[in-house]
GROMACS .gro file of C-alpha atoms in nm:
model
  244
    1UNK     CA    1   0.586  -0.829  -4.600
    2UNK     CA    2   0.377  -0.516  -4.519
    3UNK     CA    3   0.461  -0.329  -4.205
    4UNK     CA    4   0.188  -0.330  -3.937
    5UNK     CA    5  -0.014  -0.012  -3.911
    6UNK     CA    6   0.074   0.211  -3.617
    7UNK     CA    7  -0.037   0.567  -3.541
    8UNK     CA    8   0.095   0.828  -3.300
    9UNK     CA    9  -0.021   0.795  -2.943
   10UNK     CA   10  -0.311   1.022  -2.847
   11UNK     CA   11  -0.365   1.144  -2.492
   12UNK     CA   12  -0.733   1.163  -2.408
   13UNK     CA   13  -0.941   1.262  -2.105
   14UNK     CA   14  -1.304   1.189  -2.020
   15UNK     CA   15  -1.517   1.297  -1.724
   16UNK     CA   16  -1.658   1.023  -1.502
   17UNK     CA   17  -1.828   1.065  -1.164
   18UNK     CA   18  -1.691   1.415  -1.107
   19UNK     CA   19  -1.335   1.312  -1.183
   20UNK     CA   20  -1.109   1.308  -1.487
   21UNK     CA   21  -1.006   0.975  -1.635
   22UNK     CA   22  -0.690   1.003  -1.846
   23UNK     CA   23  -0.578   0.744  -2.100
   24UNK     CA   24  -0.348   0.703  -2.397
   25UNK     CA   25  -0.499   0.583  -2.723
   26UNK     CA   26  -0.323   0.424  -3.017
   27UNK     CA   27  -0.475   0.280  -3.335
   28UNK     CA   28  -0.333  -0.049  -3.459
   29UNK     CA   29  -0.397  -0.328  -3.708
   30UNK     CA   30  -0.628  -0.525  -3.479
   31UNK     CA   31  -0.995  -0.623  -3.468
   32UNK     CA   32  -1.083  -0.560  -3.105
   33UNK     CA   33  -1.047  -0.287  -2.848
   34UNK     CA   34  -0.776  -0.354  -2.589
   35UNK     CA   35  -0.767  -0.209  -2.236
   36UNK     CA   36  -0.465  -0.212  -2.004
   37UNK     CA   37  -0.408  -0.058  -1.661
   38UNK     CA   38  -0.040  -0.058  -1.565
   39UNK     CA   39   0.112  -0.064  -1.214
   40UNK     CA   40   0.170   0.313  -1.230
   41UNK     CA   41  -0.212   0.345  -1.278
   42UNK     CA   42  -0.176   0.471  -1.635
   43UNK     CA   43  -0.448   0.357  -1.877
   44UNK     CA   44  -0.362   0.243  -2.229
   45UNK     CA   45  -0.617   0.173  -2.503
   46UNK     CA   46  -0.541  -0.002  -2.834
   47UNK     CA   47  -0.815   0.042  -3.094
   48UNK     CA   48  -0.868  -0.093  -3.447
   49UNK     CA   49  -0.743   0.138  -3.721
   50UNK     CA   50  -1.023   0.356  -3.853
   51UNK     CA   51  -1.215   0.364  -3.526
   52UNK     CA   52  -1.329   0.709  -3.417
   53UNK     CA   53  -1.187   0.850  -3.092
   54UNK     CA   54  -1.542   0.946  -2.990
   55UNK     CA   55  -1.656   0.583  -3.010
   56UNK     CA   56  -1.352   0.474  -2.811
   57UNK     CA   57  -1.438   0.731  -2.543
   58UNK     CA   58  -1.786   0.579  -2.512
   59UNK     CA   59  -1.633   0.234  -2.460
   60UNK     CA   60  -1.392   0.373  -2.201
   61UNK     CA   61  -1.689   0.516  -2.011
   62UNK     CA   62  -1.850   0.172  -2.009
   63UNK     CA   63  -1.529   0.025  -1.865
   64UNK     CA   64  -1.466   0.312  -1.622
   65UNK     CA   65  -1.558   0.116  -1.309
   66UNK     CA   66  -1.327  -0.168  -1.416
   67UNK     CA   67  -1.045   0.080  -1.482
   68UNK     CA   68  -1.089   0.255  -1.147
   69UNK     CA   69  -1.098  -0.076  -0.964
   70UNK     CA   70  -0.763  -0.178  -1.114
   71UNK     CA   71  -0.611   0.165  -1.046
   72UNK     CA   72  -0.719   0.141  -0.682
   73UNK     CA   73  -0.577  -0.210  -0.656
   74UNK     CA   74  -0.238  -0.091  -0.777
   75UNK     CA   75  -0.259   0.218  -0.555
   76UNK     CA   76  -0.320   0.003  -0.245
   77UNK     CA   77   0.000  -0.195  -0.297
   78UNK     CA   78   0.322  -0.082  -0.131
   79UNK     CA   79   0.528   0.114  -0.381
   80UNK     CA   80   0.889   0.023  -0.457
   81UNK     CA   81   1.123   0.172  -0.198
   82UNK     CA   82   1.494   0.169  -0.115
   83UNK     CA   83   1.634  -0.168  -0.010
   84UNK     CA   84   1.748  -0.215   0.349
   85UNK     CA   85   2.097  -0.331   0.434
   86UNK     CA   86   2.170  -0.548   0.736
   87UNK     CA   87   2.519  -0.445   0.841
   88UNK     CA   88   2.676  -0.233   1.114
   89UNK     CA   89   2.564   0.132   1.108
   90UNK     CA   90   2.295   0.073   0.844
   91UNK     CA   91   1.978   0.263   0.931
   92UNK     CA   92   1.655   0.090   1.033
   93UNK     CA   93   1.330   0.250   1.137
   94UNK     CA   94   1.127   0.218   1.454
   95UNK     CA   95   0.800   0.416   1.473
   96UNK     CA   96   0.923   0.651   1.203
   97UNK     CA   97   1.266   0.726   1.349
   98UNK     CA   98   1.590   0.597   1.192
   99UNK     CA   99   1.837   0.414   1.415
  100UNK     CA  100   2.176   0.266   1.320
  101UNK     CA  101   2.238  -0.105   1.376
  102UNK     CA  102   2.505  -0.201   1.626
  103UNK     CA  103   2.624  -0.558   1.673
  104UNK     CA  104   2.755  -0.682   2.006
  105UNK     CA  105   2.880  -1.022   2.121
  106UNK     CA  106   2.656  -1.183   2.384
  107UNK     CA  107   2.550  -1.534   2.492
  108UNK     CA  108   2.198  -1.501   2.346
  109UNK     CA  109   2.050  -1.362   2.027
  110UNK     CA  110   1.846  -1.052   2.109
  111UNK     CA  111   1.738  -0.724   1.952
  112UNK     CA  112   1.671  -0.412   2.157
  113UNK     CA  113   1.634  -0.039   2.113
  114UNK     CA  114   1.905   0.112   2.333
  115UNK     CA  115   1.929   0.491   2.344
  116UNK     CA  116   1.980   0.595   1.982
  117UNK     CA  117   2.071   0.252   1.837
  118UNK     CA  118   1.912  -0.081   1.752
  119UNK     CA  119   2.143  -0.329   1.920
  120UNK     CA  120   2.165  -0.683   1.781
  121UNK     CA  121   2.332  -0.927   2.021
  122UNK     CA  122   2.460  -1.272   1.925
  123UNK     CA  123   2.735  -1.515   2.029
  124UNK     CA  124   2.885  -1.513   1.679
  125UNK     CA  125   2.877  -1.290   1.367
  126UNK     CA  126   2.544  -1.304   1.183
  127UNK     CA  127   2.473  -1.318   0.812
  128UNK     CA  128   2.254  -1.049   0.658
  129UNK     CA  129   1.970  -1.300   0.620
  130UNK     CA  130   1.994  -1.402   0.986
  131UNK     CA  131   1.999  -1.039   1.098
  132UNK     CA  132   1.695  -0.967   0.882
  133UNK     CA  133   1.507  -1.259   1.039
  134UNK     CA  134   1.591  -1.137   1.389
  135UNK     CA  135   1.466  -0.788   1.309
  136UNK     CA  136   1.143  -0.924   1.161
  137UNK     CA  137   1.085  -1.125   1.479
  138UNK     CA  138   1.159  -0.820   1.693
  139UNK     CA  139   0.913  -0.602   1.503
  140UNK     CA  140   0.647  -0.873   1.543
  141UNK     CA  141   0.718  -0.887   1.918
  142UNK     CA  142   0.685  -0.509   1.949
  143UNK     CA  143   0.373  -0.485   1.733
  144UNK     CA  144   0.086  -0.580   1.965
  145UNK     CA  145   0.094  -0.285   2.209
  146UNK     CA  146   0.180  -0.041   1.929
  147UNK     CA  147  -0.117  -0.158   1.721
  148UNK     CA  148  -0.345  -0.147   2.026
  149UNK     CA  149  -0.246   0.215   2.088
  150UNK     CA  150  -0.323   0.297   1.726
  151UNK     CA  151  -0.673   0.152   1.760
  152UNK     CA  152  -0.731   0.374   2.064
  153UNK     CA  153  -0.649   0.675   1.845
  154UNK     CA  154  -0.842   0.564   1.537
  155UNK     CA  155  -1.156   0.395   1.666
  156UNK     CA  156  -1.333   0.707   1.803
  157UNK     CA  157  -1.367   0.828   1.443
  158UNK     CA  158  -1.607   0.539   1.383
  159UNK     CA  159  -1.831   0.607   1.685
  160UNK     CA  160  -2.120   0.731   1.469
  161UNK     CA  161  -2.148   0.393   1.292
  162UNK     CA  162  -2.213   0.178   1.603
  163UNK     CA  163  -1.977  -0.095   1.482
  164UNK     CA  164  -1.830  -0.389   1.670
  165UNK     CA  165  -1.480  -0.297   1.781
  166UNK     CA  166  -1.239  -0.499   1.563
  167UNK     CA  167  -0.995  -0.760   1.688
  168UNK     CA  168  -0.636  -0.696   1.581
  169UNK     CA  169  -0.376  -0.958   1.500
  170UNK     CA  170  -0.020  -0.950   1.368
  171UNK     CA  171   0.054  -1.126   1.041
  172UNK     CA  172   0.353  -1.108   0.810
  173UNK     CA  173   0.231  -1.011   0.461
  174UNK     CA  174   0.439  -0.984   0.145
  175UNK     CA  175   0.229  -0.739  -0.059
  176UNK     CA  176  -0.003  -0.568   0.190
  177UNK     CA  177   0.015  -0.357   0.502
  178UNK     CA  178  -0.311  -0.497   0.633
  179UNK     CA  179  -0.631  -0.688   0.562
  180UNK     CA  180  -0.982  -0.699   0.703
  181UNK     CA  181  -1.257  -0.961   0.739
  182UNK     CA  182  -1.573  -0.752   0.794
  183UNK     CA  183  -1.797  -1.043   0.894
  184UNK     CA  184  -1.581  -1.129   1.196
  185UNK     CA  185  -1.451  -0.773   1.251
  186UNK     CA  186  -1.096  -0.905   1.240
  187UNK     CA  187  -0.809  -0.691   1.113
  188UNK     CA  188  -0.461  -0.824   1.042
  189UNK     CA  189  -0.165  -0.585   1.030
  190UNK     CA  190   0.189  -0.638   0.909
  191UNK     CA  191   0.456  -0.613   1.181
  192UNK     CA  192   0.654  -0.402   0.934
  193UNK     CA  193   0.420  -0.118   1.032
  194UNK     CA  194   0.617  -0.090   1.356
  195UNK     CA  195   0.883   0.079   1.142
  196UNK     CA  196   0.642   0.353   1.033
  197UNK     CA  197   0.542   0.677   1.199
  198UNK     CA  198   0.231   0.644   1.418
  199UNK     CA  199   0.038   0.859   1.168
  200UNK     CA  200   0.118   0.611   0.889
  201UNK     CA  201   0.010   0.318   1.105
  202UNK     CA  202  -0.312   0.504   1.194
  203UNK     CA  203  -0.381   0.553   0.821
  204UNK     CA  204  -0.349   0.180   0.751
  205UNK     CA  205  -0.567   0.087   1.047
  206UNK     CA  206  -0.829   0.344   0.951
  207UNK     CA  207  -0.821   0.209   0.595
  208UNK     CA  208  -0.893  -0.141   0.722
  209UNK     CA  209  -1.162  -0.016   0.962
  210UNK     CA  210  -1.334   0.152   0.666
  211UNK     CA  211  -1.369  -0.196   0.517
  212UNK     CA  212  -1.600  -0.282   0.806
  213UNK     CA  213  -1.845  -0.048   0.632
  214UNK     CA  214  -1.747  -0.079   0.264
  215UNK     CA  215  -1.595  -0.409   0.157
  216UNK     CA  216  -1.440  -0.301  -0.173
  217UNK     CA  217  -1.229  -0.012  -0.299
  218UNK     CA  218  -1.516   0.170  -0.465
  219UNK     CA  219  -1.569   0.544  -0.480
  220UNK     CA  220  -1.790   0.511  -0.171
  221UNK     CA  221  -1.496   0.358   0.016
  222UNK     CA  222  -1.255   0.639  -0.073
  223UNK     CA  223  -1.520   0.901   0.003
  224UNK     CA  224  -1.554   0.752   0.352
  225UNK     CA  225  -1.179   0.728   0.405
  226UNK     CA  226  -1.130   1.088   0.294
  227UNK     CA  227  -1.405   1.211   0.525
  228UNK     CA  228  -1.249   1.036   0.824
  229UNK     CA  229  -0.886   1.114   0.731
  230UNK     CA  230  -0.864   1.398   0.476
  231UNK     CA  231  -0.482   1.384   0.447
  232UNK     CA  232  -0.455   1.005   0.409
  233UNK     CA  233  -0.263   1.034   0.082
  234UNK     CA  234   0.021   1.211   0.262
  235UNK     CA  235   0.062   0.923   0.508
  236UNK     CA  236   0.029   0.661   0.237
  237UNK     CA  237   0.311   0.819   0.037
  238UNK     CA  238   0.534   0.842   0.342
  239UNK     CA  239   0.462   0.481   0.434
  240UNK     CA  240   0.544   0.354   0.088
  241UNK     CA  241   0.874   0.545   0.092
  242UNK     CA  242   1.007   0.335   0.381
  243UNK     CA  243   1.308   0.124   0.279
  244UNK     CA  244   1.208  -0.233   0.207
   0.00000   0.00000   0.00000
């Protein structure tokens, strides 16, 4: 049985809308051109054997908007981060500062920030899952005034647009930090943002406020976000580095 044709991988770059679009290209025994954007935002093209790289580059240009859309989708997702532990002395964050967990025996289940510790009180020892649930509930309880303060900091940047001030709500989300419904000017934020530094929270809120003007993650959206918060990538990276 003949072995399938395979050629060395080529690394190519094309210019599109004043930016460089990088992709890897490999020629295989296939009839069609295959495009793939991976979670790390790398672009991989599989082309029929005998196809010219110049022709492939033309096809990549035609698909550039599709490629950028998928890259931006992956970029907007929280990146993998260290896993949290829910045991005595394990560190947990509150507004960007790490605090060790301390467990105390008490009649009621409560969580509170006391001096330099997060104190979890309960009448009996708690499982890791139960402790995690209590912390999630505590972050949600703390979120409303913290998010309101963030809006006070962020909203003046949008004064020139004469927009309706958005309504904020707290919603637990598995894969996002926030979401926006432009028509109703409603923004939902994850209570997990209480763990982040105020600057990281402000970045997420500004990101969602930008959706009041641009609904998608197009170049126009990122141009707006960069104009209003030039160092947003710094805060995004820090946010995504928080332990899960």
